[in-house]
């Protein structure tokens, strides 16, 4: 799984991808492993331009996964409120983390000319539905009732960022260079992907 | 808005860059391998595997740099989605400092831009 022996891929990348796959297979806080993997399949269907195949998830979850996969730039404050009311704010965040990480790992493979990695089999078990200390707040961005800690903890946004992009310390260094790619070239790729996604950020 | 980091990085390293290349692939960004890197980044949402943009970057900058670029592109698939899906906050001074880029890249019509303008 995630064998990149043919390319000069840094050795820490494949283990990071495997950790994501392992995490998807296990129950999370608000979705089961089976739910995660269904969301992963919905994500792939959306990116590939295919219709969503029938599954066990609520239609709202399927629609949300598709929107985040291919139309995240169209999400509005009202839409986030509606999703938070329907699914719960924490479930919303965990779903974002599943869809965005699957999209990223599949992008990595497609740009190397590879077919998508086989998804793992789900581990049994139910989500814990426990809210850790520090997750409940007034709001963060458009998401009601959550803190920045909840955003980081449930979307797992930094799990791959520190491996694929830069650590917080490296971000402060405009002269940073890795594998012969200089910081302005790194940011050119980052900014262009962001713009291609019509992302405001 | 990530173009602010691009502008900063180029300035601090003495590079001259044409930010419009982020939105317009016909424009040369002015960095080594810039056109090839833009093409690779724009291929991030291709529905099928396609190695040609990677090979083009590798031919100009080497396979190591091309692999790094693929990783950065993958990571920004995450950042874009999370930023848009949560309505990532932005300080007013950062927004004001970004107005030129917002106009240059035609970002002012996005739902997030409209929401920020209302909140300020």
PDB file of C-alpha atoms in Angstrom:
ATOM      1  CA  UNK A   1       0.000   0.000   0.000  1.00  0.00           C
ATOM      2  CA  UNK A   2       1.333   3.426  -1.003  1.00  0.00           C
ATOM      3  CA  UNK A   3       4.503   1.991  -2.524  1.00  0.00           C
ATOM      4  CA  UNK A   4       6.393   4.907  -4.056  1.00  0.00           C
ATOM      5  CA  UNK A   5       9.652   3.081  -4.695  1.00  0.00           C
ATOM      6  CA  UNK A   6       9.744   4.242  -8.312  1.00  0.00           C
ATOM      7  CA  UNK A   7       9.825   7.939  -7.404  1.00  0.00           C
ATOM      8  CA  UNK A   8      12.062  10.044  -5.132  1.00  0.00           C
ATOM      9  CA  UNK A   9       9.209  10.556  -2.693  1.00  0.00           C
ATOM     10  CA  UNK A  10      10.356  11.519   0.803  1.00  0.00           C
ATOM     11  CA  UNK A  11      10.189   8.460   3.091  1.00  0.00           C
ATOM     12  CA  UNK A  12       7.826  10.062   5.596  1.00  0.00           C
ATOM     13  CA  UNK A  13       5.000  10.506   3.068  1.00  0.00           C
ATOM     14  CA  UNK A  14       3.882   6.884   2.553  1.00  0.00           C
ATOM     15  CA  UNK A  15       3.588   6.212   6.321  1.00  0.00           C
ATOM     16  CA  UNK A  16       1.543   9.400   6.698  1.00  0.00           C
ATOM     17  CA  UNK A  17      -0.864   8.196   4.017  1.00  0.00           C
ATOM     18  CA  UNK A  18      -1.089   4.772   5.661  1.00  0.00           C
ATOM     19  CA  UNK A  19      -1.969   6.423   8.969  1.00  0.00           C
ATOM     20  CA  UNK A  20      -4.841   8.224   7.263  1.00  0.00           C
ATOM     21  CA  UNK A  21      -6.085   4.973   5.731  1.00  0.00           C
ATOM     22  CA  UNK A  22      -5.863   3.267   9.138  1.00  0.00           C
ATOM     23  CA  UNK A  23      -7.764   6.116  10.730  1.00  0.00           C
ATOM     24  CA  UNK A  24     -10.492   6.026   8.088  1.00  0.00           C
ATOM     25  CA  UNK A  25     -11.023   2.335   8.730  1.00  0.00           C
ATOM     26  CA  UNK A  26     -11.605   2.880  12.448  1.00  0.00           C
ATOM     27  CA  UNK A  27     -14.668   4.417  14.101  1.00  0.00           C
ATOM     28  CA  UNK A  28     -14.264   8.120  14.691  1.00  0.00           C
ATOM     29  CA  UNK A  29     -16.045  10.340  17.145  1.00  0.00           C
ATOM     30  CA  UNK A  30     -19.190  10.864  15.043  1.00  0.00           C
ATOM     31  CA  UNK A  31     -18.910   8.441  12.112  1.00  0.00           C
ATOM     32  CA  UNK A  32     -18.094   4.721  12.023  1.00  0.00           C
ATOM     33  CA  UNK A  33     -15.280   3.224   9.959  1.00  0.00           C
ATOM     34  CA  UNK A  34     -17.878   2.012   7.473  1.00  0.00           C
ATOM     35  CA  UNK A  35     -19.268   5.568   7.283  1.00  0.00           C
ATOM     36  CA  UNK A  36     -15.763   6.977   6.661  1.00  0.00           C
ATOM     37  CA  UNK A  37     -15.134   4.568   3.813  1.00  0.00           C
ATOM     38  CA  UNK A  38     -18.536   5.214   2.286  1.00  0.00           C
ATOM     39  CA  UNK A  39     -17.748   8.934   2.388  1.00  0.00           C
ATOM     40  CA  UNK A  40     -14.416   8.160   0.721  1.00  0.00           C
ATOM     41  CA  UNK A  41     -16.202   6.332  -2.086  1.00  0.00           C
ATOM     42  CA  UNK A  42     -18.704   9.191  -2.502  1.00  0.00           C
ATOM     43  CA  UNK A  43     -15.755  11.575  -2.711  1.00  0.00           C
ATOM     44  CA  UNK A  44     -14.143   9.535  -5.463  1.00  0.00           C
ATOM     45  CA  UNK A  45     -17.406   9.267  -7.401  1.00  0.00           C
ATOM     46  CA  UNK A  46     -17.799  13.050  -7.247  1.00  0.00           C
ATOM     47  CA  UNK A  47     -14.249  13.754  -8.425  1.00  0.00           C
ATOM     48  CA  UNK A  48     -14.568  11.224 -11.244  1.00  0.00           C
ATOM     49  CA  UNK A  49     -17.844  12.772 -12.382  1.00  0.00           C
ATOM     50  CA  UNK A  50     -19.902   9.705 -11.486  1.00  0.00           C
ATOM     51  CA  UNK A  51     -23.274   9.623  -9.766  1.00  0.00           C
ATOM     52  CA  UNK A  52     -23.361   8.677  -6.106  1.00  0.00           C
ATOM     53  CA  UNK A  53     -24.151   5.003  -5.741  1.00  0.00           C
ATOM     54  CA  UNK A  54     -26.807   4.084  -3.179  1.00  0.00           C
ATOM     55  CA  UNK A  55     -25.388   3.715   0.305  1.00  0.00           C
ATOM     56  CA  UNK A  56     -26.466   3.597   3.932  1.00  0.00           C
ATOM     57  CA  UNK A  57     -25.651   7.207   4.780  1.00  0.00           C
ATOM     58  CA  UNK A  58     -28.260   9.963   5.092  1.00  0.00           C
ATOM     59  CA  UNK A  59     -28.708  11.791   1.805  1.00  0.00           C
ATOM     60  CA  UNK A  60     -27.520  14.955   3.482  1.00  0.00           C
ATOM     61  CA  UNK A  61     -24.135  13.374   4.216  1.00  0.00           C
ATOM     62  CA  UNK A  62     -23.712  12.174   0.640  1.00  0.00           C
ATOM     63  CA  UNK A  63     -24.627  15.590  -0.729  1.00  0.00           C
ATOM     64  CA  UNK A  64     -22.297  17.326   1.683  1.00  0.00           C
ATOM     65  CA  UNK A  65     -19.411  15.012   0.804  1.00  0.00           C
ATOM     66  CA  UNK A  66     -19.919  15.717  -2.892  1.00  0.00           C
ATOM     67  CA  UNK A  67     -20.072  19.438  -2.296  1.00  0.00           C
ATOM     68  CA  UNK A  68     -16.846  19.471  -0.298  1.00  0.00           C
ATOM     69  CA  UNK A  69     -15.153  17.240  -2.854  1.00  0.00           C
ATOM     70  CA  UNK A  70     -15.922  19.343  -5.923  1.00  0.00           C
ATOM     71  CA  UNK A  71     -17.792  22.535  -4.977  1.00  0.00           C
ATOM     72  CA  UNK A  72     -16.490  23.657  -1.598  1.00  0.00           C
ATOM     73  CA  UNK A  73     -16.164  27.218  -2.891  1.00  0.00           C
ATOM     74  CA  UNK A  74     -19.959  27.428  -3.156  1.00  0.00           C
ATOM     75  CA  UNK A  75     -20.498  26.753   0.549  1.00  0.00           C
ATOM     76  CA  UNK A  76     -22.160  29.645   2.340  1.00  0.00           C
ATOM     77  CA  UNK A  77     -22.649  30.522   5.980  1.00  0.00           C
ATOM     78  CA  UNK A  78     -26.317  29.550   5.722  1.00  0.00           C
ATOM     79  CA  UNK A  79     -25.390  26.159   4.276  1.00  0.00           C
ATOM     80  CA  UNK A  80     -22.956  25.471   7.130  1.00  0.00           C
ATOM     81  CA  UNK A  81     -25.671  26.384   9.632  1.00  0.00           C
ATOM     82  CA  UNK A  82     -28.100  24.026   7.910  1.00  0.00           C
ATOM     83  CA  UNK A  83     -25.569  21.175   7.928  1.00  0.00           C
ATOM     84  CA  UNK A  84     -24.679  21.818  11.563  1.00  0.00           C
ATOM     85  CA  UNK A  85     -28.375  21.720  12.458  1.00  0.00           C
ATOM     86  CA  UNK A  86     -28.950  18.518  10.489  1.00  0.00           C
ATOM     87  CA  UNK A  87     -25.814  16.486  11.178  1.00  0.00           C
ATOM     88  CA  UNK A  88     -24.308  18.278  14.158  1.00  0.00           C
ATOM     89  CA  UNK A  89     -21.319  20.604  14.014  1.00  0.00           C
ATOM     90  CA  UNK A  90     -18.807  17.982  15.142  1.00  0.00           C
ATOM     91  CA  UNK A  91     -20.029  15.409  12.629  1.00  0.00           C
ATOM     92  CA  UNK A  92     -19.791  18.139   9.975  1.00  0.00           C
ATOM     93  CA  UNK A  93     -16.137  18.727  10.846  1.00  0.00           C
ATOM     94  CA  UNK A  94     -15.211  15.054  10.894  1.00  0.00           C
ATOM     95  CA  UNK A  95     -16.833  14.612   7.486  1.00  0.00           C
ATOM     96  CA  UNK A  96     -14.808  17.528   6.084  1.00  0.00           C
ATOM     97  CA  UNK A  97     -11.645  15.853   7.325  1.00  0.00           C
ATOM     98  CA  UNK A  98     -12.487  12.552   5.641  1.00  0.00           C
ATOM     99  CA  UNK A  99     -13.392  14.067   2.282  1.00  0.00           C
ATOM    100  CA  UNK A 100     -10.481  16.516   2.135  1.00  0.00           C
ATOM    101  CA  UNK A 101      -7.825  13.958   3.073  1.00  0.00           C
ATOM    102  CA  UNK A 102      -9.111  11.371   0.598  1.00  0.00           C
ATOM    103  CA  UNK A 103      -9.162  14.061  -2.084  1.00  0.00           C
ATOM    104  CA  UNK A 104      -5.568  15.016  -1.241  1.00  0.00           C
ATOM    105  CA  UNK A 105      -4.202  11.475  -1.226  1.00  0.00           C
ATOM    106  CA  UNK A 106      -5.996  10.647  -4.472  1.00  0.00           C
ATOM    107  CA  UNK A 107      -4.644  13.859  -6.015  1.00  0.00           C
ATOM    108  CA  UNK A 108      -1.130  12.831  -5.045  1.00  0.00           C
ATOM    109  CA  UNK A 109      -1.580   9.512  -6.807  1.00  0.00           C
ATOM    110  CA  UNK A 110      -3.310  10.867  -9.915  1.00  0.00           C
ATOM    111  CA  UNK A 111      -0.556  13.441 -10.476  1.00  0.00           C
ATOM    112  CA  UNK A 112       1.935  10.566 -10.439  1.00  0.00           C
ATOM    113  CA  UNK A 113      -0.210   8.728 -13.000  1.00  0.00           C
ATOM    114  CA  UNK A 114      -1.486   6.152 -10.510  1.00  0.00           C
ATOM    115  CA  UNK A 115      -4.913   4.622 -10.075  1.00  0.00           C
ATOM    116  CA  UNK A 116      -6.549   5.327  -6.681  1.00  0.00           C
ATOM    117  CA  UNK A 117      -5.217   3.302  -3.777  1.00  0.00           C
ATOM    118  CA  UNK A 118      -7.568   0.535  -2.637  1.00  0.00           C
ATOM    119  CA  UNK A 119      -9.550   1.634   0.389  1.00  0.00           C
ATOM    120  CA  UNK A 120      -9.137  -0.423   3.560  1.00  0.00           C
ATOM    121  CA  UNK A 121     -11.779  -2.696   5.031  1.00  0.00           C
ATOM    122  CA  UNK A 122     -13.690  -1.026   7.849  1.00  0.00           C
ATOM    123  CA  UNK A 123     -13.033  -2.012  11.434  1.00  0.00           C
ATOM    124  CA  UNK A 124     -16.154  -2.810  13.448  1.00  0.00           C
ATOM    125  CA  UNK A 125     -17.448  -0.499  16.116  1.00  0.00           C
ATOM    126  CA  UNK A 126     -19.533   2.549  16.686  1.00  0.00           C
ATOM    127  CA  UNK A 127     -18.359   6.162  16.951  1.00  0.00           C
ATOM    128  CA  UNK A 128     -17.642   7.270  20.492  1.00  0.00           C
ATOM    129  CA  UNK A 129     -19.909  10.344  20.284  1.00  0.00           C
ATOM    130  CA  UNK A 130     -17.832  11.852  23.070  1.00  0.00           C
ATOM    131  CA  UNK A 131     -16.929  15.521  22.932  1.00  0.00           C
ATOM    132  CA  UNK A 132     -13.421  16.171  24.260  1.00  0.00           C
ATOM    133  CA  UNK A 133     -12.752  19.028  26.620  1.00  0.00           C
ATOM    134  CA  UNK A 134     -12.014  22.220  24.744  1.00  0.00           C
ATOM    135  CA  UNK A 135     -14.150  21.421  21.711  1.00  0.00           C
ATOM    136  CA  UNK A 136     -17.263  23.387  22.688  1.00  0.00           C
ATOM    137  CA  UNK A 137     -17.224  27.118  22.109  1.00  0.00           C
ATOM    138  CA  UNK A 138     -19.257  29.948  20.652  1.00  0.00           C
ATOM    139  CA  UNK A 139     -18.245  29.417  17.037  1.00  0.00           C
ATOM    140  CA  UNK A 140     -15.233  29.325  14.745  1.00  0.00           C
ATOM    141  CA  UNK A 141     -15.641  30.810  11.303  1.00  0.00           C
ATOM    142  CA  UNK A 142     -19.095  29.752  10.193  1.00  0.00           C
ATOM    143  CA  UNK A 143     -19.294  26.631  12.343  1.00  0.00           C
ATOM    144  CA  UNK A 144     -21.477  27.140  15.397  1.00  0.00           C
ATOM    145  CA  UNK A 145     -20.619  25.833  18.851  1.00  0.00           C
ATOM    146  CA  UNK A 146     -17.010  24.817  18.185  1.00  0.00           C
ATOM    147  CA  UNK A 147     -13.485  25.984  19.004  1.00  0.00           C
ATOM    148  CA  UNK A 148     -10.305  26.043  16.884  1.00  0.00           C
ATOM    149  CA  UNK A 149      -9.231  22.958  18.828  1.00  0.00           C
ATOM    150  CA  UNK A 150     -12.292  21.114  17.555  1.00  0.00           C
ATOM    151  CA  UNK A 151     -11.554  22.231  13.989  1.00  0.00           C
ATOM    152  CA  UNK A 152      -8.009  20.865  14.186  1.00  0.00           C
ATOM    153  CA  UNK A 153      -8.979  17.752  16.106  1.00  0.00           C
ATOM    154  CA  UNK A 154     -11.861  16.661  13.899  1.00  0.00           C
ATOM    155  CA  UNK A 155     -10.694  17.698  10.432  1.00  0.00           C
ATOM    156  CA  UNK A 156      -7.134  16.476  11.169  1.00  0.00           C
ATOM    157  CA  UNK A 157      -6.026  19.339   8.930  1.00  0.00           C
ATOM    158  CA  UNK A 158      -2.406  19.313  10.066  1.00  0.00           C
ATOM    159  CA  UNK A 159      -1.793  15.573   9.807  1.00  0.00           C
ATOM    160  CA  UNK A 160      -0.690  15.791   6.200  1.00  0.00           C
ATOM    161  CA  UNK A 161       0.167  19.494   6.009  1.00  0.00           C
ATOM    162  CA  UNK A 162       3.299  19.108   8.084  1.00  0.00           C
ATOM    163  CA  UNK A 163       4.465  16.251   5.887  1.00  0.00           C
ATOM    164  CA  UNK A 164       3.406  17.411   2.428  1.00  0.00           C
ATOM    165  CA  UNK A 165       3.813  21.157   2.869  1.00  0.00           C
ATOM    166  CA  UNK A 166       5.563  22.933   5.734  1.00  0.00           C
ATOM    167  CA  UNK A 167       5.717  22.931   9.497  1.00  0.00           C
ATOM    168  CA  UNK A 168       4.792  26.101  11.362  1.00  0.00           C
ATOM    169  CA  UNK A 169       8.489  26.960  11.730  1.00  0.00           C
ATOM    170  CA  UNK A 170       9.236  26.341   8.073  1.00  0.00           C
ATOM    171  CA  UNK A 171       6.345  28.605   7.082  1.00  0.00           C
ATOM    172  CA  UNK A 172       8.183  31.557   8.604  1.00  0.00           C
ATOM    173  CA  UNK A 173      11.178  31.055   6.317  1.00  0.00           C
ATOM    174  CA  UNK A 174      10.835  32.600   2.843  1.00  0.00           C
ATOM    175  CA  UNK A 175      14.158  31.035   1.814  1.00  0.00           C
ATOM    176  CA  UNK A 176      13.065  27.496   2.703  1.00  0.00           C
ATOM    177  CA  UNK A 177      13.966  24.958   0.033  1.00  0.00           C
ATOM    178  CA  UNK A 178      13.344  21.203  -0.105  1.00  0.00           C
ATOM    179  CA  UNK A 179      14.279  18.695  -2.788  1.00  0.00           C
ATOM    180  CA  UNK A 180      15.331  21.605  -5.045  1.00  0.00           C
ATOM    181  CA  UNK A 181      11.941  23.293  -4.858  1.00  0.00           C
ATOM    182  CA  UNK A 182      12.243  26.846  -3.510  1.00  0.00           C
ATOM    183  CA  UNK A 183       9.682  28.577  -1.326  1.00  0.00           C
ATOM    184  CA  UNK A 184       8.259  30.846  -4.063  1.00  0.00           C
ATOM    185  CA  UNK A 185       7.813  27.773  -6.276  1.00  0.00           C
ATOM    186  CA  UNK A 186       6.097  25.951  -3.404  1.00  0.00           C
ATOM    187  CA  UNK A 187       3.737  28.878  -2.919  1.00  0.00           C
ATOM    188  CA  UNK A 188       3.081  29.131  -6.647  1.00  0.00           C
ATOM    189  CA  UNK A 189       1.760  25.566  -6.608  1.00  0.00           C
ATOM    190  CA  UNK A 190      -0.221  26.186  -3.408  1.00  0.00           C
ATOM    191  CA  UNK A 191      -1.791  29.403  -4.679  1.00  0.00           C
ATOM    192  CA  UNK A 192      -2.645  27.916  -8.064  1.00  0.00           C
ATOM    193  CA  UNK A 193      -4.350  24.860  -6.550  1.00  0.00           C
ATOM    194  CA  UNK A 194      -6.279  27.168  -4.262  1.00  0.00           C
ATOM    195  CA  UNK A 195      -7.322  29.340  -7.214  1.00  0.00           C
ATOM    196  CA  UNK A 196      -8.188  26.294  -9.338  1.00  0.00           C
ATOM    197  CA  UNK A 197     -10.544  25.280  -6.536  1.00  0.00           C
ATOM    198  CA  UNK A 198     -11.964  28.826  -6.656  1.00  0.00           C
ATOM    199  CA  UNK A 199     -11.079  28.955  -2.995  1.00  0.00           C
ATOM    200  CA  UNK A 200     -11.115  32.400  -1.398  1.00  0.00           C
ATOM    201  CA  UNK A 201      -8.070  31.539   0.694  1.00  0.00           C
TER     202      UNK A 201
ATOM    203  CA  UNK B   1      -5.639  34.599  -0.796  1.00  0.00           C
ATOM    204  CA  UNK B   2      -2.771  32.186  -0.519  1.00  0.00           C
ATOM    205  CA  UNK B   3      -1.164  34.412  -3.112  1.00  0.00           C
ATOM    206  CA  UNK B   4      -0.195  36.715  -0.245  1.00  0.00           C
ATOM    207  CA  UNK B   5       2.369  34.097   0.803  1.00  0.00           C
ATOM    208  CA  UNK B   6       3.521  33.796  -2.774  1.00  0.00           C
ATOM    209  CA  UNK B   7       3.962  37.559  -3.025  1.00  0.00           C
ATOM    210  CA  UNK B   8       5.829  37.613   0.293  1.00  0.00           C
ATOM    211  CA  UNK B   9       8.091  34.681  -0.577  1.00  0.00           C
ATOM    212  CA  UNK B  10       9.009  36.203  -3.919  1.00  0.00           C
ATOM    213  CA  UNK B  11       9.697  39.603  -2.370  1.00  0.00           C
ATOM    214  CA  UNK B  12      11.863  38.202   0.409  1.00  0.00           C
ATOM    215  CA  UNK B  13      13.944  36.152  -2.020  1.00  0.00           C
ATOM    216  CA  UNK B  14      14.357  38.926  -4.560  1.00  0.00           C
ATOM    217  CA  UNK B  15      12.199  37.252  -7.168  1.00  0.00           C
ATOM    218  CA  UNK B  16       9.858  39.089  -9.449  1.00  0.00           C
ATOM    219  CA  UNK B  17       6.635  37.228  -9.982  1.00  0.00           C
ATOM    220  CA  UNK B  18       3.523  37.892 -11.999  1.00  0.00           C
ATOM    221  CA  UNK B  19       0.689  36.883  -9.659  1.00  0.00           C
ATOM    222  CA  UNK B  20      -1.802  36.842 -12.508  1.00  0.00           C
ATOM    223  CA  UNK B  21      -0.304  33.490 -13.528  1.00  0.00           C
ATOM    224  CA  UNK B  22      -2.194  31.952 -10.613  1.00  0.00           C
ATOM    225  CA  UNK B  23      -5.442  32.653 -12.476  1.00  0.00           C
ATOM    226  CA  UNK B  24      -4.225  32.732 -16.059  1.00  0.00           C
ATOM    227  CA  UNK B  25      -2.039  29.883 -17.363  1.00  0.00           C
ATOM    228  CA  UNK B  26      -1.064  31.886 -20.440  1.00  0.00           C
ATOM    229  CA  UNK B  27       0.953  34.224 -18.226  1.00  0.00           C
ATOM    230  CA  UNK B  28       4.512  33.303 -17.284  1.00  0.00           C
ATOM    231  CA  UNK B  29       4.835  33.608 -13.503  1.00  0.00           C
ATOM    232  CA  UNK B  30       8.517  34.388 -13.877  1.00  0.00           C
ATOM    233  CA  UNK B  31       9.934  31.602 -11.705  1.00  0.00           C
ATOM    234  CA  UNK B  32      12.091  28.695 -12.909  1.00  0.00           C
ATOM    235  CA  UNK B  33       9.726  25.988 -14.057  1.00  0.00           C
ATOM    236  CA  UNK B  34       6.848  28.333 -13.301  1.00  0.00           C
ATOM    237  CA  UNK B  35       4.686  27.458 -16.276  1.00  0.00           C
ATOM    238  CA  UNK B  36       5.152  23.748 -15.632  1.00  0.00           C
ATOM    239  CA  UNK B  37       4.342  24.132 -11.934  1.00  0.00           C
ATOM    240  CA  UNK B  38       1.169  26.049 -12.761  1.00  0.00           C
ATOM    241  CA  UNK B  39       0.133  23.319 -15.209  1.00  0.00           C
ATOM    242  CA  UNK B  40       0.699  20.658 -12.559  1.00  0.00           C
ATOM    243  CA  UNK B  41      -1.300  22.607  -9.989  1.00  0.00           C
ATOM    244  CA  UNK B  42      -4.152  23.126 -12.438  1.00  0.00           C
ATOM    245  CA  UNK B  43      -4.227  19.356 -13.052  1.00  0.00           C
ATOM    246  CA  UNK B  44      -4.923  18.671  -9.370  1.00  0.00           C
ATOM    247  CA  UNK B  45      -8.649  18.177 -10.033  1.00  0.00           C
ATOM    248  CA  UNK B  46      -8.261  16.041 -13.136  1.00  0.00           C
ATOM    249  CA  UNK B  47     -10.663  13.096 -12.822  1.00  0.00           C
ATOM    250  CA  UNK B  48      -8.204  10.520 -14.156  1.00  0.00           C
ATOM    251  CA  UNK B  49      -4.525   9.744 -13.520  1.00  0.00           C
ATOM    252  CA  UNK B  50      -2.292  11.861 -15.728  1.00  0.00           C
ATOM    253  CA  UNK B  51       1.452  11.849 -15.300  1.00  0.00           C
ATOM    254  CA  UNK B  52       2.271  14.344 -18.032  1.00  0.00           C
ATOM    255  CA  UNK B  53       2.290  17.493 -15.851  1.00  0.00           C
ATOM    256  CA  UNK B  54       4.590  15.712 -13.408  1.00  0.00           C
ATOM    257  CA  UNK B  55       6.946  14.696 -16.193  1.00  0.00           C
ATOM    258  CA  UNK B  56       7.003  18.247 -17.511  1.00  0.00           C
ATOM    259  CA  UNK B  57       8.054  19.604 -14.106  1.00  0.00           C
ATOM    260  CA  UNK B  58      10.597  16.804 -13.700  1.00  0.00           C
ATOM    261  CA  UNK B  59      12.132  17.625 -17.089  1.00  0.00           C
ATOM    262  CA  UNK B  60      12.728  21.238 -16.042  1.00  0.00           C
ATOM    263  CA  UNK B  61      13.355  21.058 -12.289  1.00  0.00           C
ATOM    264  CA  UNK B  62      14.180  17.390 -11.696  1.00  0.00           C
ATOM    265  CA  UNK B  63      12.169  14.488 -10.281  1.00  0.00           C
ATOM    266  CA  UNK B  64      12.822  15.486  -6.660  1.00  0.00           C
ATOM    267  CA  UNK B  65      11.308  18.921  -7.148  1.00  0.00           C
ATOM    268  CA  UNK B  66       8.408  17.447  -9.133  1.00  0.00           C
ATOM    269  CA  UNK B  67       7.607  15.070  -6.270  1.00  0.00           C
ATOM    270  CA  UNK B  68       7.647  17.976  -3.835  1.00  0.00           C
ATOM    271  CA  UNK B  69       5.283  19.911  -6.070  1.00  0.00           C
ATOM    272  CA  UNK B  70       2.872  16.968  -6.153  1.00  0.00           C
ATOM    273  CA  UNK B  71       2.861  16.911  -2.354  1.00  0.00           C
ATOM    274  CA  UNK B  72       2.164  20.627  -2.101  1.00  0.00           C
ATOM    275  CA  UNK B  73      -0.675  20.325  -4.617  1.00  0.00           C
ATOM    276  CA  UNK B  74      -2.187  17.455  -2.635  1.00  0.00           C
ATOM    277  CA  UNK B  75      -1.979  19.387   0.599  1.00  0.00           C
ATOM    278  CA  UNK B  76      -3.785  22.383  -0.839  1.00  0.00           C
ATOM    279  CA  UNK B  77      -6.663  20.140  -1.785  1.00  0.00           C
ATOM    280  CA  UNK B  78      -7.149  19.835   1.959  1.00  0.00           C
ATOM    281  CA  UNK B  79      -6.567  23.465   2.857  1.00  0.00           C
ATOM    282  CA  UNK B  80      -8.890  24.810   0.162  1.00  0.00           C
ATOM    283  CA  UNK B  81     -11.734  22.560   1.233  1.00  0.00           C
ATOM    284  CA  UNK B  82     -11.393  23.142   4.943  1.00  0.00           C
ATOM    285  CA  UNK B  83     -11.029  26.899   4.526  1.00  0.00           C
ATOM    286  CA  UNK B  84     -14.143  27.141   2.395  1.00  0.00           C
ATOM    287  CA  UNK B  85     -16.184  24.617   4.372  1.00  0.00           C
ATOM    288  CA  UNK B  86     -15.678  26.250   7.751  1.00  0.00           C
ATOM    289  CA  UNK B  87     -15.573  29.880   6.602  1.00  0.00           C
ATOM    290  CA  UNK B  88     -12.073  30.379   7.947  1.00  0.00           C
ATOM    291  CA  UNK B  89     -11.881  33.700   9.813  1.00  0.00           C
ATOM    292  CA  UNK B  90      -9.717  36.474   8.450  1.00  0.00           C
ATOM    293  CA  UNK B  91      -8.618  39.590  10.311  1.00  0.00           C
ATOM    294  CA  UNK B  92      -9.714  42.880   8.828  1.00  0.00           C
ATOM    295  CA  UNK B  93      -6.135  44.145   8.416  1.00  0.00           C
ATOM    296  CA  UNK B  94      -5.198  40.999   6.502  1.00  0.00           C
ATOM    297  CA  UNK B  95      -8.246  41.452   4.307  1.00  0.00           C
ATOM    298  CA  UNK B  96      -7.357  45.094   3.672  1.00  0.00           C
ATOM    299  CA  UNK B  97      -3.775  44.137   2.845  1.00  0.00           C
ATOM    300  CA  UNK B  98      -5.143  41.626   0.369  1.00  0.00           C
ATOM    301  CA  UNK B  99      -7.521  43.867  -1.534  1.00  0.00           C
ATOM    302  CA  UNK B 100      -5.143  44.232  -4.474  1.00  0.00           C
ATOM    303  CA  UNK B 101      -4.802  40.464  -4.798  1.00  0.00           C
ATOM    304  CA  UNK B 102      -8.534  39.939  -4.319  1.00  0.00           C
ATOM    305  CA  UNK B 103      -9.189  42.231  -7.258  1.00  0.00           C
ATOM    306  CA  UNK B 104      -6.328  40.859  -9.349  1.00  0.00           C
ATOM    307  CA  UNK B 105      -7.534  37.284  -8.953  1.00  0.00           C
ATOM    308  CA  UNK B 106     -11.226  38.241  -9.101  1.00  0.00           C
ATOM    309  CA  UNK B 107     -11.986  36.704  -5.701  1.00  0.00           C
ATOM    310  CA  UNK B 108     -14.378  39.409  -4.600  1.00  0.00           C
ATOM    311  CA  UNK B 109     -17.445  37.512  -5.813  1.00  0.00           C
ATOM    312  CA  UNK B 110     -16.835  34.457  -3.615  1.00  0.00           C
ATOM    313  CA  UNK B 111     -19.329  33.728  -0.792  1.00  0.00           C
ATOM    314  CA  UNK B 112     -16.536  34.077   1.745  1.00  0.00           C
ATOM    315  CA  UNK B 113     -15.468  37.497   0.453  1.00  0.00           C
ATOM    316  CA  UNK B 114     -19.037  38.737   0.575  1.00  0.00           C
ATOM    317  CA  UNK B 115     -19.458  37.429   4.119  1.00  0.00           C
ATOM    318  CA  UNK B 116     -16.230  39.046   5.284  1.00  0.00           C
ATOM    319  CA  UNK B 117     -17.197  42.366   3.767  1.00  0.00           C
ATOM    320  CA  UNK B 118     -20.526  42.212   5.597  1.00  0.00           C
ATOM    321  CA  UNK B 119     -18.829  41.379   8.902  1.00  0.00           C
ATOM    322  CA  UNK B 120     -16.375  44.288   8.627  1.00  0.00           C
TER     323      UNK B 120
END
